[in-house]
Amino acid sequence: MARAQKLKVYRTVAGFNDAYVAATSQKAALEAWGSERDLFARGIAELVTDPALTAEPLASPGVVVKHSRGTTAEQIKAMPSPEQRTAGRDVTGRPEASKQPQKPKSALKPKPSSAKLEAAEAALKTVAADYGGRMKALADREAKLARERRELEEQHRADVGAAEAAVEAERQRYDAGMRQWRKAKSDT
């Protein structure tokens, strides 16, 4: 019979709250919190053994239980004043370790030029406009050729009709002439 793994309670910081979860392992706790990073290795999460803090998470394993870390007033009071927050920090926001001379900051790189991007975008617009113009000219030529084709076909039908009528008239005249010739030949 498989033995159920023992649940442990883990805690991490979630804003102004502590997030507790009862899980079988640190990995399971990280999954319950939805964290992709190892909060335990960073010192942000820990194992909780205080029975008063573990009772509620153990009652619902795998569910994240949040507890506020004091009232809003207590949290605001605990915040350092704006002067204290910036007094002991350098420009990067890290606390100064000592009053050692700072290394000269490297000059910021200049903002990249957008000239090449703008030139490439302009070239793209030119290519698109050229294609559009050439396609319109081609469509106009195709329409003109279609009109010429219709006119040629109509002219051809008229010419064929006239030629066929001429052939029929000549055939009738020839046939009439042949009949007269045969009649004259047979009379002689």
mmCIF file with all atom_site columns, C-alpha atoms in Angstrom:
data_model
loop_
_atom_site.group_PDB
_atom_site.id
_atom_site.type_symbol
_atom_site.label_atom_id
_atom_site.label_alt_id
_atom_site.label_comp_id
_atom_site.label_asym_id
_atom_site.label_entity_id
_atom_site.label_seq_id
_atom_site.pdbx_PDB_ins_code
_atom_site.Cartn_x
_atom_site.Cartn_y
_atom_site.Cartn_z
_atom_site.occupancy
_atom_site.B_iso_or_equiv
_atom_site.pdbx_formal_charge
_atom_site.auth_seq_id
_atom_site.auth_comp_id
_atom_site.auth_asym_id
_atom_site.auth_atom_id
_atom_site.pdbx_PDB_model_num
ATOM 1   C CA . MET A 1 1   ? 0.000   0.000  0.000    1.00 0.00 ? 1   MET A CA 1
ATOM 2   C CA . ALA A 1 2   ? 1.420   3.387  -1.005   1.00 0.00 ? 2   ALA A CA 1
ATOM 3   C CA . ARG A 1 3   ? 2.284   5.671  1.848    1.00 0.00 ? 3   ARG A CA 1
ATOM 4   C CA . ALA A 1 4   ? 0.924   9.246  1.687    1.00 0.00 ? 4   ALA A CA 1
ATOM 5   C CA . GLN A 1 5   ? 3.603   11.884 1.713    1.00 0.00 ? 5   GLN A CA 1
ATOM 6   C CA . LYS A 1 6   ? 3.684   14.174 4.714    1.00 0.00 ? 6   LYS A CA 1
ATOM 7   C CA . LEU A 1 7   ? 2.504   17.732 4.111    1.00 0.00 ? 7   LEU A CA 1
ATOM 8   C CA . LYS A 1 8   ? 4.671   20.692 5.041    1.00 0.00 ? 8   LYS A CA 1
ATOM 9   C CA . VAL A 1 9   ? 3.650   24.333 5.175    1.00 0.00 ? 9   VAL A CA 1
ATOM 10  C CA . TYR A 1 10  ? 5.618   26.893 3.173    1.00 0.00 ? 10  TYR A CA 1
ATOM 11  C CA . ARG A 1 11  ? 5.401   30.695 3.175    1.00 0.00 ? 11  ARG A CA 1
ATOM 12  C CA . THR A 1 12  ? 6.404   33.415 0.703    1.00 0.00 ? 12  THR A CA 1
ATOM 13  C CA . VAL A 1 13  ? 5.804   37.140 0.438    1.00 0.00 ? 13  VAL A CA 1
ATOM 14  C CA . ALA A 1 14  ? 2.975   38.276 -1.853   1.00 0.00 ? 14  ALA A CA 1
ATOM 15  C CA . GLY A 1 15  ? 2.774   42.085 -1.763   1.00 0.00 ? 15  GLY A CA 1
ATOM 16  C CA . PHE A 1 16  ? 1.538   43.136 1.708    1.00 0.00 ? 16  PHE A CA 1
ATOM 17  C CA . ASN A 1 17  ? 0.547   39.536 2.434    1.00 0.00 ? 17  ASN A CA 1
ATOM 18  C CA . ASP A 1 18  ? 2.211   36.278 3.361    1.00 0.00 ? 18  ASP A CA 1
ATOM 19  C CA . ALA A 1 19  ? 1.098   33.404 1.105    1.00 0.00 ? 19  ALA A CA 1
ATOM 20  C CA . TYR A 1 20  ? 0.973   30.015 2.854    1.00 0.00 ? 20  TYR A CA 1
ATOM 21  C CA . VAL A 1 21  ? 0.482   26.644 1.193    1.00 0.00 ? 21  VAL A CA 1
ATOM 22  C CA . ALA A 1 22  ? 0.481   23.073 2.490    1.00 0.00 ? 22  ALA A CA 1
ATOM 23  C CA . ALA A 1 23  ? 2.372   20.906 -0.007   1.00 0.00 ? 23  ALA A CA 1
ATOM 24  C CA . THR A 1 24  ? 4.455   17.730 -0.132   1.00 0.00 ? 24  THR A CA 1
ATOM 25  C CA . SER A 1 25  ? 7.561   19.493 -1.473   1.00 0.00 ? 25  SER A CA 1
ATOM 26  C CA . GLN A 1 26  ? 9.076   22.869 -2.267   1.00 0.00 ? 26  GLN A CA 1
ATOM 27  C CA . LYS A 1 27  ? 8.435   22.193 -5.952   1.00 0.00 ? 27  LYS A CA 1
ATOM 28  C CA . ALA A 1 28  ? 4.730   21.588 -5.264   1.00 0.00 ? 28  ALA A CA 1
ATOM 29  C CA . ALA A 1 29  ? 4.596   24.823 -3.233   1.00 0.00 ? 29  ALA A CA 1
ATOM 30  C CA . LEU A 1 30  ? 6.176   26.788 -6.088   1.00 0.00 ? 30  LEU A CA 1
ATOM 31  C CA . GLU A 1 31  ? 3.597   25.322 -8.478   1.00 0.00 ? 31  GLU A CA 1
ATOM 32  C CA . ALA A 1 32  ? 0.759   26.301 -6.127   1.00 0.00 ? 32  ALA A CA 1
ATOM 33  C CA . TRP A 1 33  ? 2.091   29.872 -5.978   1.00 0.00 ? 33  TRP A CA 1
ATOM 34  C CA . GLY A 1 34  ? 2.455   29.890 -9.776   1.00 0.00 ? 34  GLY A CA 1
ATOM 35  C CA . SER A 1 35  ? 6.147   30.726 -9.565   1.00 0.00 ? 35  SER A CA 1
ATOM 36  C CA . GLU A 1 36  ? 8.566   29.774 -12.312  1.00 0.00 ? 36  GLU A CA 1
ATOM 37  C CA . ARG A 1 37  ? 11.573  30.754 -10.194  1.00 0.00 ? 37  ARG A CA 1
ATOM 38  C CA . ASP A 1 38  ? 13.005  28.991 -7.153   1.00 0.00 ? 38  ASP A CA 1
ATOM 39  C CA . LEU A 1 39  ? 11.894  31.348 -4.394   1.00 0.00 ? 39  LEU A CA 1
ATOM 40  C CA . PHE A 1 40  ? 13.533  29.112 -1.792   1.00 0.00 ? 40  PHE A CA 1
ATOM 41  C CA . ALA A 1 41  ? 16.989  29.506 -3.355   1.00 0.00 ? 41  ALA A CA 1
ATOM 42  C CA . ARG A 1 42  ? 16.501  33.275 -3.372   1.00 0.00 ? 42  ARG A CA 1
ATOM 43  C CA . GLY A 1 43  ? 15.508  33.308 0.303    1.00 0.00 ? 43  GLY A CA 1
ATOM 44  C CA . ILE A 1 44  ? 12.021  34.631 -0.496   1.00 0.00 ? 44  ILE A CA 1
ATOM 45  C CA . ALA A 1 45  ? 10.182  31.458 0.613    1.00 0.00 ? 45  ALA A CA 1
ATOM 46  C CA . GLU A 1 46  ? 10.610  29.318 3.705    1.00 0.00 ? 46  GLU A CA 1
ATOM 47  C CA . LEU A 1 47  ? 9.328   26.323 5.656    1.00 0.00 ? 47  LEU A CA 1
ATOM 48  C CA . VAL A 1 48  ? 6.890   27.216 8.466    1.00 0.00 ? 48  VAL A CA 1
ATOM 49  C CA . THR A 1 49  ? 6.753   25.133 11.658   1.00 0.00 ? 49  THR A CA 1
ATOM 50  C CA . ASP A 1 50  ? 4.674   27.372 13.967   1.00 0.00 ? 50  ASP A CA 1
ATOM 51  C CA . PRO A 1 51  ? 1.446   25.409 14.700   1.00 0.00 ? 51  PRO A CA 1
ATOM 52  C CA . ALA A 1 52  ? -0.607  28.620 14.863   1.00 0.00 ? 52  ALA A CA 1
ATOM 53  C CA . LEU A 1 53  ? 0.460   29.498 11.277   1.00 0.00 ? 53  LEU A CA 1
ATOM 54  C CA . THR A 1 54  ? 0.219   25.963 9.844    1.00 0.00 ? 54  THR A CA 1
ATOM 55  C CA . ALA A 1 55  ? -3.295  25.029 10.978   1.00 0.00 ? 55  ALA A CA 1
ATOM 56  C CA . GLU A 1 56  ? -5.263  26.806 8.232    1.00 0.00 ? 56  GLU A CA 1
ATOM 57  C CA . PRO A 1 57  ? -3.041  25.758 5.259    1.00 0.00 ? 57  PRO A CA 1
ATOM 58  C CA . LEU A 1 58  ? -2.996  22.121 6.490    1.00 0.00 ? 58  LEU A CA 1
ATOM 59  C CA . ALA A 1 59  ? -6.819  22.166 6.525    1.00 0.00 ? 59  ALA A CA 1
ATOM 60  C CA . SER A 1 60  ? -6.838  22.774 2.750    1.00 0.00 ? 60  SER A CA 1
ATOM 61  C CA . PRO A 1 61  ? -3.694  21.293 1.157    1.00 0.00 ? 61  PRO A CA 1
ATOM 62  C CA . GLY A 1 62  ? -2.547  22.801 -2.145   1.00 0.00 ? 62  GLY A CA 1
ATOM 63  C CA . VAL A 1 63  ? -4.647  25.957 -1.681   1.00 0.00 ? 63  VAL A CA 1
ATOM 64  C CA . VAL A 1 64  ? -2.796  29.249 -1.233   1.00 0.00 ? 64  VAL A CA 1
ATOM 65  C CA . VAL A 1 65  ? -3.892  31.016 1.969    1.00 0.00 ? 65  VAL A CA 1
ATOM 66  C CA . LYS A 1 66  ? -2.994  34.703 2.309    1.00 0.00 ? 66  LYS A CA 1
ATOM 67  C CA . HIS A 1 67  ? -2.625  36.601 5.556    1.00 0.00 ? 67  HIS A CA 1
ATOM 68  C CA . SER A 1 68  ? -2.018  40.330 5.749    1.00 0.00 ? 68  SER A CA 1
ATOM 69  C CA . ARG A 1 69  ? 1.178   41.374 7.461    1.00 0.00 ? 69  ARG A CA 1
ATOM 70  C CA . GLY A 1 70  ? -0.465  43.960 9.737    1.00 0.00 ? 70  GLY A CA 1
ATOM 71  C CA . THR A 1 71  ? -3.036  46.638 9.069    1.00 0.00 ? 71  THR A CA 1
ATOM 72  C CA . THR A 1 72  ? -2.708  49.138 6.269    1.00 0.00 ? 72  THR A CA 1
ATOM 73  C CA . ALA A 1 73  ? -1.814  51.830 8.789    1.00 0.00 ? 73  ALA A CA 1
ATOM 74  C CA . GLU A 1 74  ? 0.946   49.633 10.274   1.00 0.00 ? 74  GLU A CA 1
ATOM 75  C CA . GLN A 1 75  ? 2.325   48.871 6.820    1.00 0.00 ? 75  GLN A CA 1
ATOM 76  C CA . ILE A 1 76  ? 2.366   52.566 5.839    1.00 0.00 ? 76  ILE A CA 1
ATOM 77  C CA . LYS A 1 77  ? 3.981   53.493 9.168    1.00 0.00 ? 77  LYS A CA 1
ATOM 78  C CA . ALA A 1 78  ? 6.700   50.869 8.616    1.00 0.00 ? 78  ALA A CA 1
ATOM 79  C CA . MET A 1 79  ? 7.620   52.360 5.239    1.00 0.00 ? 79  MET A CA 1
ATOM 80  C CA . PRO A 1 80  ? 10.669  54.633 5.265    1.00 0.00 ? 80  PRO A CA 1
ATOM 81  C CA . SER A 1 81  ? 10.095  58.307 4.538    1.00 0.00 ? 81  SER A CA 1
ATOM 82  C CA . PRO A 1 82  ? 10.931  59.507 1.013    1.00 0.00 ? 82  PRO A CA 1
ATOM 83  C CA . GLU A 1 83  ? 14.165  61.122 2.272    1.00 0.00 ? 83  GLU A CA 1
ATOM 84  C CA . GLN A 1 84  ? 15.246  57.889 3.987    1.00 0.00 ? 84  GLN A CA 1
ATOM 85  C CA . ARG A 1 85  ? 14.468  55.851 0.891    1.00 0.00 ? 85  ARG A CA 1
ATOM 86  C CA . THR A 1 86  ? 16.792  57.938 -1.300   1.00 0.00 ? 86  THR A CA 1
ATOM 87  C CA . ALA A 1 87  ? 19.394  59.083 1.252    1.00 0.00 ? 87  ALA A CA 1
ATOM 88  C CA . GLY A 1 88  ? 21.337  55.832 1.533    1.00 0.00 ? 88  GLY A CA 1
ATOM 89  C CA . ARG A 1 89  ? 20.975  54.773 -2.076   1.00 0.00 ? 89  ARG A CA 1
ATOM 90  C CA . ASP A 1 90  ? 22.872  55.509 -5.228   1.00 0.00 ? 90  ASP A CA 1
ATOM 91  C CA . VAL A 1 91  ? 21.195  56.368 -8.516   1.00 0.00 ? 91  VAL A CA 1
ATOM 92  C CA . THR A 1 92  ? 20.609  52.695 -9.337   1.00 0.00 ? 92  THR A CA 1
ATOM 93  C CA . GLY A 1 93  ? 18.515  52.221 -6.177   1.00 0.00 ? 93  GLY A CA 1
ATOM 94  C CA . ARG A 1 94  ? 21.003  49.907 -4.422   1.00 0.00 ? 94  ARG A CA 1
ATOM 95  C CA . PRO A 1 95  ? 22.067  50.751 -0.855   1.00 0.00 ? 95  PRO A CA 1
ATOM 96  C CA . GLU A 1 96  ? 25.559  52.143 -0.583   1.00 0.00 ? 96  GLU A CA 1
ATOM 97  C CA . ALA A 1 97  ? 27.929  49.738 1.116    1.00 0.00 ? 97  ALA A CA 1
ATOM 98  C CA . SER A 1 98  ? 30.366  52.461 2.133    1.00 0.00 ? 98  SER A CA 1
ATOM 99  C CA . LYS A 1 99  ? 31.489  55.943 1.217    1.00 0.00 ? 99  LYS A CA 1
ATOM 100 C CA . GLN A 1 100 ? 34.133  54.662 -1.176   1.00 0.00 ? 100 GLN A CA 1
ATOM 101 C CA . PRO A 1 101 ? 34.616  56.752 -4.272   1.00 0.00 ? 101 PRO A CA 1
ATOM 102 C CA . GLN A 1 102 ? 32.300  55.624 -7.003   1.00 0.00 ? 102 GLN A CA 1
ATOM 103 C CA . LYS A 1 103 ? 33.615  54.472 -10.308  1.00 0.00 ? 103 LYS A CA 1
ATOM 104 C CA . PRO A 1 104 ? 32.977  56.990 -13.046  1.00 0.00 ? 104 PRO A CA 1
ATOM 105 C CA . LYS A 1 105 ? 29.905  55.970 -14.943  1.00 0.00 ? 105 LYS A CA 1
ATOM 106 C CA . SER A 1 106 ? 30.389  55.155 -18.542  1.00 0.00 ? 106 SER A CA 1
ATOM 107 C CA . ALA A 1 107 ? 28.715  57.639 -20.805  1.00 0.00 ? 107 ALA A CA 1
ATOM 108 C CA . LEU A 1 108 ? 25.328  56.498 -22.008  1.00 0.00 ? 108 LEU A CA 1
ATOM 109 C CA . LYS A 1 109 ? 25.265  55.419 -25.566  1.00 0.00 ? 109 LYS A CA 1
ATOM 110 C CA . PRO A 1 110 ? 23.484  57.886 -27.787  1.00 0.00 ? 110 PRO A CA 1
ATOM 111 C CA . LYS A 1 111 ? 19.944  57.124 -28.834  1.00 0.00 ? 111 LYS A CA 1
ATOM 112 C CA . PRO A 1 112 ? 20.006  54.966 -31.960  1.00 0.00 ? 112 PRO A CA 1
ATOM 113 C CA . SER A 1 113 ? 19.316  56.792 -35.185  1.00 0.00 ? 113 SER A CA 1
ATOM 114 C CA . SER A 1 114 ? 16.044  56.042 -36.895  1.00 0.00 ? 114 SER A CA 1
ATOM 115 C CA . ALA A 1 115 ? 17.287  57.352 -40.252  1.00 0.00 ? 115 ALA A CA 1
ATOM 116 C CA . LYS A 1 116 ? 17.945  53.900 -41.745  1.00 0.00 ? 116 LYS A CA 1
ATOM 117 C CA . LEU A 1 117 ? 14.574  52.625 -40.522  1.00 0.00 ? 117 LEU A CA 1
ATOM 118 C CA . GLU A 1 118 ? 12.810  55.633 -42.032  1.00 0.00 ? 118 GLU A CA 1
ATOM 119 C CA . ALA A 1 119 ? 14.717  55.161 -45.305  1.00 0.00 ? 119 ALA A CA 1
ATOM 120 C CA . ALA A 1 120 ? 13.750  51.465 -45.406  1.00 0.00 ? 120 ALA A CA 1
ATOM 121 C CA . GLU A 1 121 ? 10.095  52.327 -44.705  1.00 0.00 ? 121 GLU A CA 1
ATOM 122 C CA . ALA A 1 122 ? 10.178  54.971 -47.450  1.00 0.00 ? 122 ALA A CA 1
ATOM 123 C CA . ALA A 1 123 ? 11.705  52.425 -49.869  1.00 0.00 ? 123 ALA A CA 1
ATOM 124 C CA . LEU A 1 124 ? 8.919   49.978 -48.971  1.00 0.00 ? 124 LEU A CA 1
ATOM 125 C CA . LYS A 1 125 ? 6.273   52.631 -49.673  1.00 0.00 ? 125 LYS A CA 1
ATOM 126 C CA . THR A 1 126 ? 7.961   53.443 -53.002  1.00 0.00 ? 126 THR A CA 1
ATOM 127 C CA . VAL A 1 127 ? 8.023   49.771 -54.013  1.00 0.00 ? 127 VAL A CA 1
ATOM 128 C CA . ALA A 1 128 ? 4.355   49.356 -53.030  1.00 0.00 ? 128 ALA A CA 1
ATOM 129 C CA . ALA A 1 129 ? 3.340   52.530 -54.900  1.00 0.00 ? 129 ALA A CA 1
ATOM 130 C CA . ASP A 1 130 ? 5.352   51.489 -57.981  1.00 0.00 ? 130 ASP A CA 1
ATOM 131 C CA . TYR A 1 131 ? 3.714   48.062 -57.972  1.00 0.00 ? 131 TYR A CA 1
ATOM 132 C CA . GLY A 1 132 ? 0.277   49.625 -57.575  1.00 0.00 ? 132 GLY A CA 1
ATOM 133 C CA . GLY A 1 133 ? 0.901   51.999 -60.463  1.00 0.00 ? 133 GLY A CA 1
ATOM 134 C CA . ARG A 1 134 ? 2.239   49.284 -62.717  1.00 0.00 ? 134 ARG A CA 1
ATOM 135 C CA . MET A 1 135 ? -0.677  46.980 -61.884  1.00 0.00 ? 135 MET A CA 1
ATOM 136 C CA . LYS A 1 136 ? -3.151  49.783 -62.706  1.00 0.00 ? 136 LYS A CA 1
ATOM 137 C CA . ALA A 1 137 ? -1.412  50.445 -66.013  1.00 0.00 ? 137 ALA A CA 1
ATOM 138 C CA . LEU A 1 138 ? -1.501  46.710 -66.777  1.00 0.00 ? 138 LEU A CA 1
ATOM 139 C CA . ALA A 1 139 ? -5.210  46.540 -65.899  1.00 0.00 ? 139 ALA A CA 1
ATOM 140 C CA . ASP A 1 140 ? -5.865  49.531 -68.197  1.00 0.00 ? 140 ASP A CA 1
ATOM 141 C CA . ARG A 1 141 ? -3.962  47.825 -71.032  1.00 0.00 ? 141 ARG A CA 1
ATOM 142 C CA . GLU A 1 142 ? -5.871  44.580 -70.418  1.00 0.00 ? 142 GLU A CA 1
ATOM 143 C CA . ALA A 1 143 ? -9.188  46.467 -70.574  1.00 0.00 ? 143 ALA A CA 1
ATOM 144 C CA . LYS A 1 144 ? -8.111  48.182 -73.811  1.00 0.00 ? 144 LYS A CA 1
ATOM 145 C CA . LEU A 1 145 ? -7.060  44.829 -75.316  1.00 0.00 ? 145 LEU A CA 1
ATOM 146 C CA . ALA A 1 146 ? -10.389 43.293 -74.262  1.00 0.00 ? 146 ALA A CA 1
ATOM 147 C CA . ARG A 1 147 ? -12.226 46.146 -76.046  1.00 0.00 ? 147 ARG A CA 1
ATOM 148 C CA . GLU A 1 148 ? -10.033 45.653 -79.139  1.00 0.00 ? 148 GLU A CA 1
ATOM 149 C CA . ARG A 1 149 ? -10.758 41.891 -79.025  1.00 0.00 ? 149 ARG A CA 1
ATOM 150 C CA . ARG A 1 150 ? -14.523 42.502 -78.882  1.00 0.00 ? 150 ARG A CA 1
ATOM 151 C CA . GLU A 1 151 ? -14.333 44.989 -81.750  1.00 0.00 ? 151 GLU A CA 1
ATOM 152 C CA . LEU A 1 152 ? -12.178 42.598 -83.804  1.00 0.00 ? 152 LEU A CA 1
ATOM 153 C CA . GLU A 1 153 ? -14.575 39.704 -83.149  1.00 0.00 ? 153 GLU A CA 1
ATOM 154 C CA . GLU A 1 154 ? -17.569 41.853 -84.139  1.00 0.00 ? 154 GLU A CA 1
ATOM 155 C CA . GLN A 1 155 ? -15.762 43.009 -87.316  1.00 0.00 ? 155 GLN A CA 1
ATOM 156 C CA . HIS A 1 156 ? -14.757 39.412 -88.048  1.00 0.00 ? 156 HIS A CA 1
ATOM 157 C CA . ARG A 1 157 ? -18.365 38.220 -87.682  1.00 0.00 ? 157 ARG A CA 1
ATOM 158 C CA . ALA A 1 158 ? -19.529 40.997 -90.027  1.00 0.00 ? 158 ALA A CA 1
ATOM 159 C CA . ASP A 1 159 ? -16.767 40.257 -92.545  1.00 0.00 ? 159 ASP A CA 1
ATOM 160 C CA . VAL A 1 160 ? -17.424 36.489 -92.417  1.00 0.00 ? 160 VAL A CA 1
ATOM 161 C CA . GLY A 1 161 ? -21.153 37.129 -92.866  1.00 0.00 ? 161 GLY A CA 1
ATOM 162 C CA . ALA A 1 162 ? -20.523 39.352 -95.884  1.00 0.00 ? 162 ALA A CA 1
ATOM 163 C CA . ALA A 1 163 ? -17.996 36.889 -97.370  1.00 0.00 ? 163 ALA A CA 1
ATOM 164 C CA . GLU A 1 164 ? -20.356 33.949 -96.863  1.00 0.00 ? 164 GLU A CA 1
ATOM 165 C CA . ALA A 1 165 ? -23.178 35.915 -98.530  1.00 0.00 ? 165 ALA A CA 1
ATOM 166 C CA . ALA A 1 166 ? -20.851 36.725 -101.449 1.00 0.00 ? 166 ALA A CA 1
ATOM 167 C CA . VAL A 1 167 ? -19.822 33.059 -101.726 1.00 0.00 ? 167 VAL A CA 1
ATOM 168 C CA . GLU A 1 168 ? -23.475 31.969 -101.702 1.00 0.00 ? 168 GLU A CA 1
ATOM 169 C CA . ALA A 1 169 ? -24.387 34.550 -104.360 1.00 0.00 ? 169 ALA A CA 1
ATOM 170 C CA . GLU A 1 170 ? -21.469 33.476 -106.551 1.00 0.00 ? 170 GLU A CA 1
ATOM 171 C CA . ARG A 1 171 ? -22.345 29.798 -106.032 1.00 0.00 ? 171 ARG A CA 1
ATOM 172 C CA . GLN A 1 172 ? -25.899 30.411 -107.133 1.00 0.00 ? 172 GLN A CA 1
ATOM 173 C CA . ARG A 1 173 ? -24.728 32.373 -110.197 1.00 0.00 ? 173 ARG A CA 1
ATOM 174 C CA . TYR A 1 174 ? -22.175 29.644 -111.016 1.00 0.00 ? 174 TYR A CA 1
ATOM 175 C CA . ASP A 1 175 ? -24.759 26.880 -110.568 1.00 0.00 ? 175 ASP A CA 1
ATOM 176 C CA . ALA A 1 176 ? -27.194 28.806 -112.786 1.00 0.00 ? 176 ALA A CA 1
ATOM 177 C CA . GLY A 1 177 ? -24.450 29.307 -115.390 1.00 0.00 ? 177 GLY A CA 1
ATOM 178 C CA . MET A 1 178 ? -23.557 25.584 -115.272 1.00 0.00 ? 178 MET A CA 1
ATOM 179 C CA . ARG A 1 179 ? -27.184 24.614 -115.770 1.00 0.00 ? 179 ARG A CA 1
ATOM 180 C CA . GLN A 1 180 ? -27.423 26.885 -118.821 1.00 0.00 ? 180 GLN A CA 1
ATOM 181 C CA . TRP A 1 181 ? -24.172 25.527 -120.219 1.00 0.00 ? 181 TRP A CA 1
ATOM 182 C CA . ARG A 1 182 ? -25.276 21.920 -119.818 1.00 0.00 ? 182 ARG A CA 1
ATOM 183 C CA . LYS A 1 183 ? -28.598 22.701 -121.350 1.00 0.00 ? 183 LYS A CA 1
ATOM 184 C CA . ALA A 1 184 ? -26.907 24.422 -124.294 1.00 0.00 ? 184 ALA A CA 1
ATOM 185 C CA . LYS A 1 185 ? -24.474 21.540 -124.691 1.00 0.00 ? 185 LYS A CA 1
ATOM 186 C CA . SER A 1 186 ? -27.233 18.994 -124.642 1.00 0.00 ? 186 SER A CA 1
ATOM 187 C CA . ASP A 1 187 ? -29.205 21.007 -127.225 1.00 0.00 ? 187 ASP A CA 1
ATOM 188 C CA . THR A 1 188 ? -26.382 20.866 -129.692 1.00 0.00 ? 188 THR A CA 1
#
